[in-house]
Amino acid sequence: MRALSLCRAMASMIHSSCAERGFTLLEVLVALAVFAVLAVAVTTASQLILVQSHGLEQRLLASWIADNHLTELRLQPAPAPGQRTLEVMFGQRRWTLDENRRRLGEPGLLEVHVRVGLAADRQVLHEATGWLGVGDAPR
């Protein structure tokens, strides 16, 4: 009798220790798969944000260059109609600025169209238009 109860006690200990061992291999693999999918999603999203912020920074700097150039033109005597291309260093980068000046139907008014892009790839990142008063206008 004693041997039978000892066998039952050992069987219950073996059964209870099996239930308390921890996670199964399948549960661990599922958890790792979920973690891997989340890690890939977070990495992809952060990479997209970095690319977008870099493009936004370039467009912002290009708009500042265009606005600065139009302001400089307003502070100087009005230039003659024509075109010119300038290279500008700004934000530790080389930029190309294309300027197109033309007279409008109104006497004494000059339209200036500016296009700005990085000198390396010549892609236009910002365009701006301004108007200048010409000195030979009647007062």
Tab-separated table of C-alpha atoms in Angstrom:
chain	number	residue	atom	x	y	z
A	1	MET	CA	0.000	0.000	0.000
A	2	ARG	CA	2.750	2.285	0.941
A	3	ALA	CA	4.474	1.707	-2.415
A	4	LEU	CA	1.268	2.520	-4.275
A	5	SER	CA	0.838	5.837	-2.512
A	6	LEU	CA	4.497	6.628	-3.116
A	7	CYS	CA	4.017	5.980	-6.859
A	8	ARG	CA	0.952	8.200	-6.911
A	9	ALA	CA	2.776	10.968	-5.106
A	10	MET	CA	5.687	10.797	-7.539
A	11	ALA	CA	3.320	10.758	-10.499
A	12	SER	CA	1.525	13.852	-9.208
A	13	MET	CA	4.861	15.631	-8.673
A	14	ILE	CA	5.989	14.801	-12.205
A	15	HIS	CA	2.625	15.943	-13.613
A	16	SER	CA	2.643	19.214	-11.626
A	17	SER	CA	6.268	19.969	-12.553
A	18	CYS	CA	5.414	19.487	-16.226
A	19	ALA	CA	2.602	22.027	-15.925
A	20	GLU	CA	4.901	24.593	-14.308
A	21	ARG	CA	7.878	24.270	-16.624
A	22	GLY	CA	7.272	27.511	-18.610
A	23	PHE	CA	6.541	28.385	-22.219
A	24	THR	CA	6.407	25.824	-24.954
A	25	LEU	CA	8.596	26.131	-28.004
A	26	LEU	CA	5.599	27.067	-30.109
A	27	GLU	CA	4.658	29.923	-27.776
A	28	VAL	CA	8.211	31.282	-27.865
A	29	LEU	CA	8.303	31.113	-31.682
A	30	VAL	CA	4.977	32.935	-31.970
A	31	ALA	CA	6.199	35.651	-29.585
A	32	LEU	CA	9.427	36.065	-31.586
A	33	ALA	CA	7.475	36.270	-34.853
A	34	VAL	CA	5.209	38.999	-33.437
A	35	PHE	CA	8.239	40.915	-32.145
A	36	ALA	CA	9.992	40.617	-35.542
A	37	VAL	CA	6.950	41.958	-37.410
A	38	LEU	CA	6.680	44.908	-35.010
A	39	ALA	CA	10.409	45.639	-35.282
A	40	VAL	CA	10.243	45.694	-39.092
A	41	ALA	CA	7.207	47.998	-39.004
A	42	VAL	CA	8.890	50.450	-36.618
A	43	THR	CA	12.127	50.454	-38.631
A	44	THR	CA	10.296	51.084	-41.898
A	45	ALA	CA	8.245	53.914	-40.405
A	46	SER	CA	11.292	55.610	-38.874
A	47	GLN	CA	13.204	55.363	-42.162
A	48	LEU	CA	10.296	56.977	-44.010
A	49	ILE	CA	10.204	59.804	-41.466
A	50	LEU	CA	13.938	60.427	-41.904
A	51	VAL	CA	13.614	60.624	-45.693
A	52	GLN	CA	10.654	63.001	-45.452
A	53	SER	CA	12.386	65.263	-42.927
A	54	HIS	CA	15.472	65.488	-45.155
A	55	GLY	CA	13.322	66.535	-48.129
A	56	LEU	CA	11.442	69.032	-45.999
A	57	GLU	CA	14.720	70.558	-44.816
A	58	GLN	CA	15.909	70.966	-48.419
A	59	ARG	CA	12.661	72.622	-49.525
A	60	LEU	CA	12.743	74.957	-46.506
A	61	LEU	CA	16.309	76.072	-47.228
A	62	ALA	CA	15.435	76.579	-50.914
A	63	SER	CA	12.492	78.795	-49.963
A	64	TRP	CA	14.731	80.876	-47.691
A	65	ILE	CA	17.256	81.320	-50.513
A	66	ALA	CA	14.533	82.449	-52.933
A	67	ASP	CA	13.021	84.887	-50.424
A	68	ASN	CA	16.442	86.279	-49.519
A	69	HIS	CA	17.290	86.793	-53.191
A	70	LEU	CA	14.028	88.613	-53.920
A	71	THR	CA	14.583	90.835	-50.879
A	72	GLU	CA	18.131	91.652	-52.022
A	73	LEU	CA	16.801	92.602	-55.461
A	74	ARG	CA	14.237	94.951	-53.877
A	75	LEU	CA	16.982	96.727	-51.936
A	76	GLN	CA	19.092	97.388	-55.049
A	77	PRO	CA	18.363	99.522	-58.092
A	78	ALA	CA	16.026	97.624	-60.411
A	79	PRO	CA	17.922	95.355	-62.806
A	80	ALA	CA	17.200	95.167	-66.530
A	81	PRO	CA	15.018	92.382	-67.907
A	82	GLY	CA	16.893	89.178	-68.655
A	83	GLN	CA	18.020	85.877	-67.199
A	84	ARG	CA	20.910	84.736	-65.094
A	85	THR	CA	22.019	81.728	-63.078
A	86	LEU	CA	23.802	82.059	-59.754
A	87	GLU	CA	25.460	79.573	-57.425
A	88	VAL	CA	24.958	80.192	-53.718
A	89	MET	CA	26.450	78.528	-50.633
A	90	PHE	CA	23.826	78.160	-47.921
A	91	GLY	CA	23.461	75.617	-45.124
A	92	GLN	CA	26.820	74.045	-46.033
A	93	ARG	CA	25.439	73.140	-49.477
A	94	ARG	CA	25.839	74.568	-52.964
A	95	TRP	CA	22.579	75.794	-54.525
A	96	THR	CA	21.680	76.912	-58.047
A	97	LEU	CA	19.431	79.934	-58.409
A	98	ASP	CA	17.851	80.654	-61.816
A	99	GLU	CA	16.454	84.166	-62.154
A	100	ASN	CA	14.164	85.322	-64.962
A	101	ARG	CA	13.258	89.049	-65.129
A	102	ARG	CA	10.671	90.438	-67.549
A	103	ARG	CA	8.681	93.618	-67.953
A	104	LEU	CA	4.948	93.432	-67.485
A	105	GLY	CA	2.246	95.395	-69.274
A	106	GLU	CA	2.256	97.955	-66.453
A	107	PRO	CA	4.956	100.586	-66.941
A	108	GLY	CA	7.546	100.517	-64.217
A	109	LEU	CA	6.864	96.963	-63.075
A	110	LEU	CA	9.311	94.104	-63.448
A	111	GLU	CA	8.372	90.487	-62.678
A	112	VAL	CA	11.142	88.317	-61.237
A	113	HIS	CA	10.736	84.542	-61.211
A	114	VAL	CA	13.276	82.591	-59.135
A	115	ARG	CA	13.882	78.825	-59.164
A	116	VAL	CA	16.131	77.242	-56.540
A	117	GLY	CA	17.593	73.729	-56.367
A	118	LEU	CA	20.659	71.879	-55.218
A	119	ALA	CA	23.583	72.354	-57.598
A	120	ALA	CA	24.360	68.618	-57.563
A	121	ASP	CA	21.102	67.356	-59.068
A	122	ARG	CA	19.576	70.498	-60.667
A	123	GLN	CA	16.093	69.532	-59.410
A	124	VAL	CA	13.960	72.594	-58.649
A	125	LEU	CA	12.968	72.516	-54.989
A	126	HIS	CA	11.280	75.917	-54.739
A	127	GLU	CA	9.946	78.582	-57.080
A	128	ALA	CA	9.062	82.135	-56.108
A	129	THR	CA	7.818	85.186	-57.991
A	130	GLY	CA	8.226	88.799	-56.978
A	131	TRP	CA	7.652	92.202	-58.536
A	132	LEU	CA	10.031	95.133	-58.583
A	133	GLY	CA	9.406	98.778	-59.293
A	134	VAL	CA	11.556	100.037	-62.171
A	135	GLY	CA	13.163	103.460	-61.892
A	136	ASP	CA	11.887	104.819	-65.217
A	137	ALA	CA	8.218	104.636	-64.139
A	138	PRO	CA	6.284	107.934	-64.150
A	139	ARG	CA	5.772	109.377	-60.693
